[in-house]
Coordinates of C-alpha atoms in Angstrom, one line a residue:
Chain V
X1 CA -9.0 -2.1 -52.2
X2 CA -5.2 -2.6 -50.3
X3 CA -4.7 -6.4 -49.6
X4 CA -5.0 -7.9 -46.3
X5 CA -1.6 -7.7 -44.5
X6 CA -1.1 -8.8 -41.2
X7 CA 2.6 -7.6 -39.5
X8 CA 2.5 -9.5 -36.8
X9 CA 3.9 -6.9 -34.7
X10 CA 0.6 -5.0 -35.3
X11 CA -1.8 -7.8 -33.8
X12 CA -2.4 -9.3 -30.7
X13 CA -4.9 -11.7 -28.4
X14 CA -7.5 -10.2 -26.1
X15 CA -8.9 -13.2 -24.3
X16 CA -12.6 -12.7 -23.8
X17 CA -12.3 -12.7 -19.9
X18 CA -9.9 -9.5 -20.1
X19 CA -12.9 -7.7 -22.3
X20 CA -14.5 -6.1 -19.3
X21 CA -11.0 -4.7 -18.0
X22 CA -10.5 -3.6 -21.5
X23 CA -13.4 -1.7 -21.7
X24 CA -12.7 -0.2 -18.4
X25 CA -9.2 0.8 -19.6
X26 CA -10.7 2.3 -22.6
X27 CA -12.4 5.2 -20.3
X28 CA -9.1 6.5 -20.1
X29 CA -9.1 7.2 -23.7
X30 CA -12.6 8.8 -23.6
X31 CA -15.9 8.2 -22.8
X32 CA -17.0 4.9 -23.9
X33 CA -19.9 4.3 -26.3
X34 CA -21.1 0.8 -27.7
X35 CA -24.1 -1.0 -29.0
X36 CA -25.8 -2.1 -26.2
X37 CA -28.8 -4.5 -26.0
X38 CA -31.9 -2.9 -25.3
X39 CA -35.1 -4.8 -23.6
X40 CA -37.0 -3.9 -26.9
X41 CA -34.0 -6.0 -28.8
X42 CA -32.6 -2.9 -30.9
X43 CA -29.1 -2.1 -30.4
X44 CA -28.0 1.2 -30.3
X45 CA -24.6 3.1 -29.4
X46 CA -25.0 4.2 -26.0
X47 CA -22.9 5.3 -23.2
X48 CA -21.0 2.6 -21.6
X49 CA -21.4 3.3 -17.7
X50 CA -18.8 2.0 -15.1
X51 CA -20.9 -0.7 -13.8
X52 CA -20.9 -4.8 -15.1
X53 CA -24.5 -4.4 -16.2
X54 CA -23.2 -2.3 -19.0
X55 CA -20.4 -4.2 -20.1
X56 CA -22.5 -7.6 -20.3
X57 CA -24.8 -5.5 -22.2
X58 CA -22.3 -4.8 -25.2
X59 CA -23.3 -6.5 -28.0
X60 CA -20.4 -6.8 -30.7
X61 CA -22.0 -9.2 -33.3
X62 CA -25.1 -7.5 -33.5
X63 CA -27.1 -7.2 -36.9
X64 CA -27.3 -3.3 -36.8
X65 CA -27.7 -0.5 -35.1
X66 CA -30.7 1.5 -35.2
X67 CA -28.7 4.7 -36.1
X68 CA -25.3 4.6 -37.6
X69 CA -22.3 6.4 -36.0
X70 CA -22.5 9.5 -38.1
X71 CA -24.5 11.3 -35.3
X72 CA -21.4 11.6 -33.2
X73 CA -19.6 13.6 -35.8
X74 CA -22.7 15.0 -37.7
X75 CA -25.1 15.5 -34.9
X76 CA -28.8 15.7 -36.0
X77 CA -28.7 19.4 -34.7
X78 CA -25.5 21.4 -33.8
X79 CA -24.8 24.7 -33.0
X80 CA -22.0 26.3 -35.3
X81 CA -21.6 29.7 -33.9
X82 CA -22.9 32.3 -31.6
X83 CA -23.0 35.8 -33.1
X84 CA -23.7 39.4 -31.9
X85 CA -24.4 42.6 -33.4
X86 CA -20.7 43.4 -33.6
X87 CA -21.2 41.2 -36.5
X88 CA -18.8 38.7 -34.8
X89 CA -19.3 34.7 -35.3
X90 CA -17.5 33.2 -32.3
X91 CA -17.5 29.7 -31.0
X92 CA -20.3 28.5 -28.9
X93 CA -19.0 27.7 -25.1
X94 CA -18.1 24.3 -24.5
X95 CA -21.3 22.2 -23.7
X96 CA -19.6 19.2 -22.3
X97 CA -20.3 16.8 -25.1
X98 CA -16.7 17.9 -26.8
X99 CA -14.8 15.5 -24.9
X100 CA -12.8 12.5 -26.6
X101 CA -15.0 9.6 -27.3
X102 CA -14.3 6.0 -27.7
X103 CA -17.0 4.3 -30.4
X104 CA -16.4 0.5 -29.3
X105 CA -17.8 -2.2 -31.5
X106 CA -18.3 -0.4 -35.2
X107 CA -18.9 -2.5 -38.1
X108 CA -16.9 -2.5 -41.3
X109 CA -19.8 -1.2 -43.1
X110 CA -19.8 1.7 -40.8
X111 CA -16.4 2.4 -40.7
X112 CA -17.1 2.4 -44.5
X113 CA -19.7 4.9 -44.4
X114 CA -17.4 7.2 -42.0
X115 CA -14.6 7.2 -44.5
X116 CA -16.9 8.2 -47.2
X117 CA -18.4 11.1 -44.3
X118 CA -14.6 12.0 -44.1
X119 CA -14.1 12.5 -48.0
X120 CA -17.3 14.4 -48.3
X121 CA -16.8 16.8 -45.5
X122 CA -12.6 17.0 -46.5
X123 CA -13.1 17.8 -50.1
X124 CA -13.6 21.2 -51.7
X125 CA -13.0 22.8 -48.2
X126 CA -12.3 21.0 -44.9
X127 CA -15.5 21.4 -42.4
X128 CA -13.7 22.0 -39.5
X129 CA -17.0 21.4 -37.3
X130 CA -16.9 17.7 -38.6
X131 CA -13.3 17.4 -37.8
X132 CA -13.0 18.7 -34.4
X133 CA -15.3 15.6 -33.6
X134 CA -13.4 13.4 -35.7
X135 CA -10.3 14.3 -34.3
X136 CA -11.4 13.2 -30.8
X137 CA -13.3 9.9 -32.0
X138 CA -11.4 6.8 -31.1
X139 CA -12.8 4.1 -33.3
X140 CA -12.7 0.1 -32.5
X141 CA -14.2 -2.0 -34.9
X142 CA -15.7 -5.0 -34.6
X143 CA -16.6 -8.2 -37.2
X144 CA -20.2 -8.4 -37.4
X145 CA -22.7 -11.3 -37.9
X146 CA -24.1 -11.0 -41.1
X147 CA -28.1 -11.4 -41.8
X148 CA -29.8 -12.5 -45.0
X149 CA -30.1 -8.4 -45.5
X150 CA -26.2 -7.5 -45.5
X151 CA -24.9 -6.6 -48.9
X152 CA -21.6 -5.6 -48.2
X153 CA -20.3 -7.9 -50.5
X154 CA -21.6 -5.7 -53.2
X155 CA -20.0 -2.6 -52.1
X156 CA -16.7 -4.1 -50.9
X157 CA -17.7 -2.8 -47.4
X158 CA -17.4 -6.3 -45.7
X159 CA -13.6 -6.0 -44.9
X160 CA -11.7 -2.8 -43.6
X161 CA -7.9 -2.0 -43.5
X162 CA -8.1 1.4 -42.3
X163 CA -10.4 3.8 -40.4
X164 CA -9.6 2.4 -37.0
X165 CA -7.7 2.4 -34.1
X166 CA -8.3 -1.0 -33.0
X167 CA -10.4 -3.9 -34.6
X168 CA -11.4 -7.1 -32.9
X169 CA -12.5 -10.1 -34.6
X170 CA -14.4 -12.9 -32.5
X171 CA -12.3 -16.1 -32.8
X172 CA -14.3 -18.0 -30.1
X173 CA -12.8 -17.4 -26.9
X174 CA -10.5 -14.4 -27.6
X175 CA -10.6 -11.4 -29.9
X176 CA -8.1 -11.3 -32.6
X177 CA -7.2 -7.6 -32.7
X178 CA -5.9 -5.4 -34.9
X179 CA -4.0 -2.1 -34.6
X180 CA -4.8 0.4 -37.2
X181 CA -3.0 3.6 -35.9
X182 CA -0.5 4.5 -33.1
X183 CA -3.2 5.5 -30.7
X184 CA -4.8 2.1 -30.8
X185 CA -1.2 0.8 -30.0
X186 CA -1.4 3.2 -27.1
X187 CA -4.3 1.6 -25.7
X188 CA -2.8 -2.0 -25.9
X189 CA 0.6 -0.4 -24.6
X190 CA -1.5 1.3 -21.6
X191 CA -2.3 -2.4 -20.4
X192 CA -0.2 -5.0 -22.0
X193 CA -1.1 -7.7 -19.9
X194 CA -4.4 -8.0 -20.9
X195 CA -3.2 -9.2 -24.3
X196 CA -1.0 -12.1 -25.3
X197 CA 0.8 -12.4 -28.7
X198 CA -0.5 -13.9 -31.7
X199 CA 0.1 -17.6 -32.4
X200 CA -0.1 -19.6 -35.5
X201 CA -3.3 -21.4 -34.4
X202 CA -4.7 -18.1 -33.6
X203 CA -4.3 -17.1 -37.3
X204 CA -5.7 -20.3 -38.8
X205 CA -9.4 -19.9 -36.5
X206 CA -9.1 -16.1 -37.7
X207 CA -8.6 -17.2 -41.1
X208 CA -11.6 -19.7 -40.7
X209 CA -13.9 -16.9 -39.1
X210 CA -13.5 -14.6 -41.6
X211 CA -14.1 -17.1 -44.5
X212 CA -17.3 -18.2 -42.5
X213 CA -18.7 -14.5 -42.3
X214 CA -17.6 -14.0 -46.2
X215 CA -19.7 -17.2 -46.8
X216 CA -23.0 -15.6 -44.7
X217 CA -22.8 -12.8 -46.9
X218 CA -25.0 -13.8 -49.5
X219 CA -27.2 -11.1 -50.3
X220 CA -25.6 -8.9 -53.9
X221 CA -26.7 -6.1 -55.3
X222 CA -26.2 -5.3 -59.0
X223 CA -24.5 -2.3 -58.9
X224 CA -22.2 -1.8 -61.9
X225 CA -24.2 0.3 -63.9
X226 CA -26.4 1.9 -61.5
X227 CA -25.2 5.5 -62.1
X228 CA -25.5 5.2 -65.7
X229 CA -28.9 3.8 -65.5
X230 CA -30.0 6.2 -62.8
X231 CA -28.9 8.8 -65.3
X232 CA -30.7 7.5 -68.1
X233 CA -33.8 6.9 -66.0
X234 CA -34.2 10.6 -64.8
X235 CA -37.7 10.7 -66.4
X236 CA -38.8 7.5 -65.2
X237 CA -42.2 7.4 -63.4
X238 CA -40.6 5.2 -60.8
X239 CA -39.4 8.7 -59.0
X240 CA -43.0 9.7 -59.0
X241 CA -44.6 7.0 -57.7
X242 CA -41.7 6.6 -55.0
X243 CA -42.1 10.1 -54.2
X244 CA -45.8 10.0 -54.1
X245 CA -45.3 7.6 -51.3
X246 CA -43.0 9.9 -49.5
X247 CA -44.2 11.0 -46.1
X248 CA -41.0 13.7 -45.5
X249 CA -40.0 12.3 -42.1
X250 CA -36.8 12.1 -42.8
X251 CA -35.8 8.7 -41.3
X252 CA -34.2 7.7 -44.4
X253 CA -31.3 10.7 -43.9
X254 CA -31.4 9.8 -39.8
X255 CA -30.5 6.1 -40.7
X256 CA -28.3 6.5 -43.3
X257 CA -24.6 6.3 -42.6
X258 CA -23.2 8.7 -45.4
X259 CA -26.2 11.0 -45.9
X260 CA -25.0 14.5 -45.4
X261 CA -27.6 17.3 -46.5
X262 CA -28.1 20.0 -43.9
X263 CA -30.2 23.3 -43.6
X264 CA -28.7 25.9 -41.6
X265 CA -30.8 28.4 -39.0
X266 CA -30.3 31.6 -37.0
X267 CA -31.7 31.6 -33.9
X268 CA -32.4 35.4 -32.3
X269 CA -32.3 35.8 -28.8
X270 CA -34.9 38.1 -27.1
X271 CA -32.4 40.7 -26.7
X272 CA -32.7 41.0 -30.8
X273 CA -29.0 41.5 -30.7
X274 CA -27.3 38.1 -30.5
X275 CA -28.0 34.4 -31.5
X276 CA -26.7 31.2 -32.6
X277 CA -26.5 29.6 -36.0
X278 CA -27.5 25.9 -36.0
X279 CA -27.2 23.3 -38.6
X280 CA -29.6 20.4 -39.0
X281 CA -29.9 17.1 -40.9
X282 CA -32.0 18.1 -43.9
Chain N
X1 CA 1.5 38.4 -36.1
X2 CA -1.7 36.2 -36.1
X3 CA -2.8 35.1 -33.2
X4 CA -4.7 31.4 -32.4
X5 CA -7.8 33.0 -32.9
X6 CA -7.2 34.6 -36.2
X7 CA -5.6 31.2 -37.4
X8 CA -8.8 29.4 -36.2
X9 CA -11.0 31.8 -38.1
X10 CA -8.9 31.4 -41.4
X11 CA -9.1 27.6 -41.0
X12 CA -12.8 27.6 -40.8
X13 CA -14.6 28.7 -44.1
X14 CA -17.9 28.5 -42.8
X15 CA -17.3 31.6 -40.4
X16 CA -18.5 34.8 -41.3
X17 CA -16.3 37.8 -40.9
X18 CA -17.3 41.2 -39.9
X19 CA -17.8 43.8 -42.9
X20 CA -19.0 47.2 -42.6
X21 CA -21.6 48.6 -45.0
X22 CA -20.0 52.1 -45.7
X23 CA -22.4 53.0 -48.7
X24 CA -25.5 52.1 -50.9
X25 CA -27.4 53.4 -53.6
X26 CA -30.5 52.9 -55.9
X27 CA -29.9 51.0 -58.7
X28 CA -33.4 50.3 -60.1
X29 CA -37.0 50.4 -58.2
X30 CA -36.0 47.4 -56.5
X31 CA -32.1 46.8 -56.6
X32 CA -29.6 48.7 -54.4
X33 CA -25.8 48.5 -54.8
X34 CA -24.3 47.9 -51.2
X35 CA -20.5 48.6 -50.8
X36 CA -18.8 46.4 -47.9
X37 CA -15.5 46.8 -46.0
X38 CA -14.1 44.0 -43.9
X39 CA -13.6 45.3 -40.5
X40 CA -10.1 43.6 -40.3
X41 CA -8.2 46.2 -42.6
X42 CA -5.6 43.6 -43.2
X43 CA -8.3 41.3 -44.6
X44 CA -9.5 43.8 -46.5
X45 CA -6.4 44.4 -48.3
X46 CA -5.5 41.0 -48.9
X47 CA -8.9 39.6 -49.7
X48 CA -9.7 39.4 -53.6
X49 CA -12.0 37.2 -56.1
X50 CA -12.4 36.1 -59.6
X51 CA -15.4 37.5 -61.8
X52 CA -18.2 35.5 -61.6
X53 CA -17.7 34.4 -58.1
X54 CA -20.2 34.8 -55.1
X55 CA -20.3 35.8 -51.1
X56 CA -22.5 34.4 -48.5
X57 CA -24.1 37.3 -46.9
X58 CA -25.4 37.0 -43.2
X59 CA -27.3 39.8 -41.7
X60 CA -27.9 39.9 -37.9
X61 CA -30.3 37.1 -37.0
X62 CA -31.8 36.3 -40.4
X63 CA -29.4 33.9 -41.5
X64 CA -27.7 33.7 -44.8
X65 CA -28.0 34.4 -48.5
X66 CA -25.9 33.8 -51.4
X67 CA -25.2 36.8 -53.2
X68 CA -22.8 37.4 -56.8
X69 CA -20.1 39.8 -56.2
X70 CA -21.0 42.7 -58.9
X71 CA -17.2 44.5 -58.0
X72 CA -14.4 43.7 -60.0
X73 CA -11.1 42.5 -58.7
X74 CA -9.4 45.1 -60.5
X75 CA -11.2 47.9 -58.2
X76 CA -10.4 46.2 -54.4
X77 CA -10.7 47.5 -51.4
X78 CA -14.7 47.4 -51.8
X79 CA -17.0 44.6 -52.2
X80 CA -20.0 45.4 -54.0
X81 CA -23.1 43.5 -54.2
X82 CA -26.3 44.3 -56.0
X83 CA -29.1 43.2 -54.4
X84 CA -32.8 42.9 -54.9
X85 CA -35.2 42.9 -51.6
X86 CA -36.5 39.3 -51.9
X87 CA -36.3 37.5 -48.5
X88 CA -35.5 37.7 -44.7
X89 CA -31.8 38.3 -45.4
X90 CA -32.0 40.9 -48.3
X91 CA -35.2 42.7 -46.5
X92 CA -32.8 42.8 -43.4
X93 CA -30.0 44.3 -45.6
X94 CA -32.5 47.2 -46.7
X95 CA -33.2 48.3 -42.9
X96 CA -29.7 48.6 -42.4
X97 CA -28.2 52.1 -42.1
X98 CA -24.4 52.7 -43.4
X99 CA -21.6 51.6 -40.6
X100 CA -23.7 48.3 -39.8
X101 CA -22.0 45.4 -39.6
X102 CA -22.8 42.2 -41.6
X103 CA -21.0 38.9 -41.7
X104 CA -19.2 37.9 -45.1
X105 CA -17.7 34.9 -45.9
X106 CA -16.4 33.6 -49.3
X107 CA -15.6 34.3 -52.2
X108 CA -17.0 31.2 -53.5
X109 CA -17.9 29.1 -56.7
X110 CA -15.6 28.8 -60.3
X111 CA -16.0 32.1 -61.6
X112 CA -15.5 33.0 -65.2
X113 CA -12.7 31.1 -67.1
X114 CA -10.8 34.6 -67.2
X115 CA -6.9 32.8 -68.2
X116 CA -8.9 30.7 -71.1
X117 CA -10.8 33.9 -72.1
X118 CA -7.4 36.0 -72.7
X119 CA -7.0 36.9 -76.2
X120 CA -10.6 35.7 -77.4
X121 CA -13.1 38.2 -78.4
X122 CA -16.0 38.3 -75.6
X123 CA -19.5 38.9 -75.7
X124 CA -21.6 39.9 -72.7
X125 CA -25.2 39.6 -72.7
X126 CA -27.3 40.6 -69.7
X127 CA -31.1 40.8 -69.0
X128 CA -32.5 42.6 -66.1
X129 CA -30.4 41.8 -63.0
X130 CA -28.3 39.7 -64.6
X131 CA -25.8 42.4 -65.0
X132 CA -25.2 41.9 -61.4
X133 CA -22.6 38.9 -61.9
X134 CA -21.6 40.4 -65.2
X135 CA -20.5 44.1 -64.4
X136 CA -17.5 42.2 -62.2
X137 CA -16.4 40.7 -65.8
X138 CA -17.0 43.5 -67.7
X139 CA -14.9 45.8 -65.5
X140 CA -11.9 43.1 -65.1
X141 CA -11.8 43.1 -69.0
X142 CA -12.0 46.8 -69.3
X143 CA -9.1 47.2 -66.9
X144 CA -7.3 44.3 -68.6
X145 CA -8.3 45.9 -72.0
X146 CA -5.2 44.3 -73.8
X147 CA -5.2 40.8 -72.7
X148 CA -9.0 40.5 -75.0
X149 CA -10.1 40.8 -78.5
X150 CA -13.0 42.5 -79.5
X151 CA -15.9 43.2 -76.9
X152 CA -19.3 43.7 -76.8
X153 CA -22.0 44.4 -74.4
X154 CA -25.6 43.7 -74.7
X155 CA -27.8 44.5 -72.1
X156 CA -31.4 44.9 -72.0
X157 CA -34.4 45.4 -69.6
X158 CA -38.2 45.6 -69.3
X159 CA -37.5 49.3 -69.2
X160 CA -35.0 52.2 -68.7
X161 CA -35.7 52.8 -64.8
X162 CA -34.9 48.9 -64.6
X163 CA -31.2 49.0 -66.2
X164 CA -28.9 48.1 -63.7
X165 CA -25.9 50.4 -63.3
X166 CA -27.6 52.8 -66.0
X167 CA -25.2 55.7 -66.0
X168 CA -22.5 53.4 -66.3
X169 CA -23.3 51.5 -69.2
X170 CA -24.7 54.3 -71.0
X171 CA -21.4 56.0 -70.5
X172 CA -19.6 53.1 -72.1
X173 CA -21.5 53.4 -75.4
X174 CA -19.2 56.3 -76.1
X175 CA -16.1 54.1 -75.6
X176 CA -14.3 52.9 -78.8
X177 CA -12.9 49.9 -77.2
X178 CA -16.0 48.4 -76.5
X179 CA -19.4 48.1 -78.5
X180 CA -22.2 48.5 -76.2
X181 CA -25.9 48.3 -77.3
X182 CA -28.6 48.6 -74.9
X183 CA -32.4 47.9 -75.2
X184 CA -35.5 48.1 -73.4
X185 CA -38.7 46.3 -73.9
X186 CA -41.0 49.2 -73.8
X187 CA -40.5 52.9 -73.1
X188 CA -43.0 54.6 -71.1
X189 CA -44.8 57.3 -72.2
X190 CA -42.8 60.9 -72.0
X191 CA -39.4 59.0 -70.9
X192 CA -36.5 59.7 -73.2
X193 CA -34.4 57.0 -74.7
X194 CA -32.1 57.1 -77.2
X195 CA -31.2 53.6 -77.6
X196 CA -32.8 50.1 -79.0
X197 CA -36.1 49.1 -77.9
X198 CA -36.9 45.3 -78.0
X199 CA -35.5 42.1 -76.8
X200 CA -31.9 41.8 -76.0
X201 CA -31.5 39.6 -79.2
X202 CA -32.6 42.4 -81.0
X203 CA -28.9 43.4 -80.5
X204 CA -27.3 40.6 -82.1
X205 CA -27.1 42.0 -85.5
X206 CA -25.3 45.2 -84.3
X207 CA -22.3 43.2 -83.2
X208 CA -22.6 39.9 -85.4
X209 CA -20.2 40.9 -88.3
X210 CA -17.5 42.4 -85.6
X211 CA -17.4 39.1 -83.4
X212 CA -15.2 36.4 -84.6
X213 CA -17.3 33.3 -83.3
X214 CA -14.2 30.6 -83.8
X215 CA -12.2 32.9 -81.6
X216 CA -14.8 34.6 -78.9
X217 CA -16.7 33.6 -76.0
X218 CA -20.2 34.6 -74.7
X219 CA -21.1 35.2 -71.4
X220 CA -24.7 35.6 -70.5
X221 CA -27.0 35.7 -67.5
X222 CA -30.7 36.8 -67.0
X223 CA -34.0 35.8 -66.6
X224 CA -34.7 32.0 -67.8
X225 CA -37.0 33.1 -70.6
X226 CA -34.0 35.1 -71.9
X227 CA -31.6 31.7 -72.2
X228 CA -33.7 30.1 -74.8
X229 CA -33.7 32.8 -77.3
X230 CA -29.9 33.9 -76.7
X231 CA -28.7 30.7 -76.7
X232 CA -30.5 30.1 -80.1
X233 CA -28.5 33.1 -81.6
X234 CA -25.3 32.2 -80.5
X235 CA -25.9 29.0 -81.9
X236 CA -26.7 30.0 -84.9
X237 CA -23.5 32.6 -84.7
X238 CA -21.5 29.9 -84.9
X239 CA -20.5 29.9 -80.8
X240 CA -19.2 26.6 -79.5
X241 CA -21.2 25.3 -76.8
X242 CA -18.2 25.1 -74.4
X243 CA -17.8 28.7 -75.5
X244 CA -21.1 29.9 -73.8
X245 CA -20.7 30.6 -70.1
X246 CA -24.0 31.3 -67.9
X247 CA -23.9 32.3 -64.4
X248 CA -26.6 29.9 -62.6
X249 CA -28.4 30.6 -59.8
X250 CA -29.4 28.1 -57.0
X251 CA -30.0 28.1 -53.2
X252 CA -27.0 27.6 -51.6
X253 CA -26.7 27.4 -48.1
X254 CA -23.4 26.5 -47.3
X255 CA -21.2 27.6 -50.3
X256 CA -18.8 24.9 -49.9
X257 CA -19.9 21.6 -51.3
X258 CA -21.4 19.9 -48.3
X259 CA -24.9 21.0 -47.6
X260 CA -26.2 19.8 -50.8
X261 CA -28.9 22.5 -51.5
X262 CA -27.5 23.4 -54.6
X263 CA -27.0 20.5 -56.1
X264 CA -27.7 19.8 -59.6
X265 CA -27.2 16.1 -60.9
X266 CA -24.1 15.6 -59.7
X267 CA -22.6 18.9 -59.6
X268 CA -22.7 21.6 -57.0
X269 CA -23.6 25.1 -58.4
X270 CA -21.6 26.6 -55.5
X271 CA -18.3 24.4 -56.5
X272 CA -18.7 23.4 -60.2
X273 CA -20.4 27.1 -60.8
X274 CA -22.1 29.1 -60.6
X275 CA -20.4 29.6 -64.3
X276 CA -21.5 26.7 -66.0
X277 CA -20.7 26.5 -70.0
X278 CA -23.9 25.4 -72.3
X279 CA -22.4 22.1 -72.8
X280 CA -22.3 21.5 -69.0
X281 CA -25.9 22.7 -68.7
X282 CA -27.3 20.4 -71.5
X283 CA -25.8 17.7 -69.5
X284 CA -27.6 18.6 -66.5
X285 CA -31.1 17.9 -65.6
X286 CA -33.3 21.2 -65.2
X287 CA -30.2 23.6 -65.0
X288 CA -31.7 25.9 -67.4

């Protein structure tokens, strides 16, 4: 993993009183989605409306959202093509969901999940359906408040140095902001007065905050020999036991940030001569 | 010149391209050979494949199915698929008339390691419909005969009428640049059959003395029950486990290593196969 290196040109301070203004500014880069506190306590990546209520409900330090951000790139069900009797498979018409989106408040674990998904959809053959959405997705990461179930340390996923356009770390009355891409820089340049330069004292507070978080990540999972164990225990009765409890509800593939299996279906229209091909989480 | 649309099509490996059914003929009671040509002439001219690869075939509204390519790249211009009527897609294909349009994309999979096989003896062992993917290799080698050492074809089916490409393979028996031996489990009464009778392993003694296992490859495809016996024969002859090539089938959905339907262990049949060495297959659970 690359070492943390903060070039001071790539960092800014976003005072918290400017946060609503920052969120409003993101609107010109795409439709904004963020983890909103719902009345039932669940956090879910939801569209941030123009009103103050939604901005106030943004919860950047939430433990985990119900569903990972995977759904924005690899939707549970997606129309791939329209087909007709002449054999042509054409792109479905735009459905209003294809515009650029800004995902605000993506945690390092979820950013790492997206980087793995990127690799899956890039390797062997590039999947253009995935990357059409990926290229229109602005990622604004945010540091989390780990709970006792977070095992990021074992996965080396508690920190990211790529996979985001901007990254916000809570340092008390402000956010320490890292720019990961030129697009991230564009967002800052679009409203330069919302930010101030980083001072030495900010760096100290940032390091303290990171250390505190690192210490809060207590859960450790032994992973080193896991691939080999899985292979050697292929015939273990554990799998039968686990399989016996499975209801095939597919919740696991919904909540997994990297599960990418899918199935493909052709739906024929009533005319019997045209239809659409869809892919669906499997 | 390529339009933007053409470029987009090329950039999308999941988009089937229109192909015309130009001809089809019955090969055996439940098998037909379908010949296709891409509607786009330029694509038809440029498209090529390696023996052992497969395509994804779409028939209007019924979905997609992986089908191995039976034609040899040395005889381009037309893509030949030998198809058994087995499900929705193939059922719909059987109902199509000449000139009907289907969708094709590919070719996918690793294919046979032709470059490594060059200069070696090659024995092709086919059982039943296993001939479908092996025919591509067979004609590729015959059309590049000087690239290979001794060639042999051992092909067995249940009965004479089950033999795929029957005229073609019986025609090979006369050729001196390949040893061709055919066998059937049983000859129905009243039928003429001038070749062997018995399982395919019965043909091994014919070629044993003419193949040098230290310098040979075996290409095998057939029903699961066949592998056990054929593999034992080949190993007894002294074939290396990495010199036995098998064409294996799984239910591919995407063909490009994404959907995971054809995953076996940590390999995808559509990417790392469908041609596996016996060594690969031994180390993959439930591969054979």
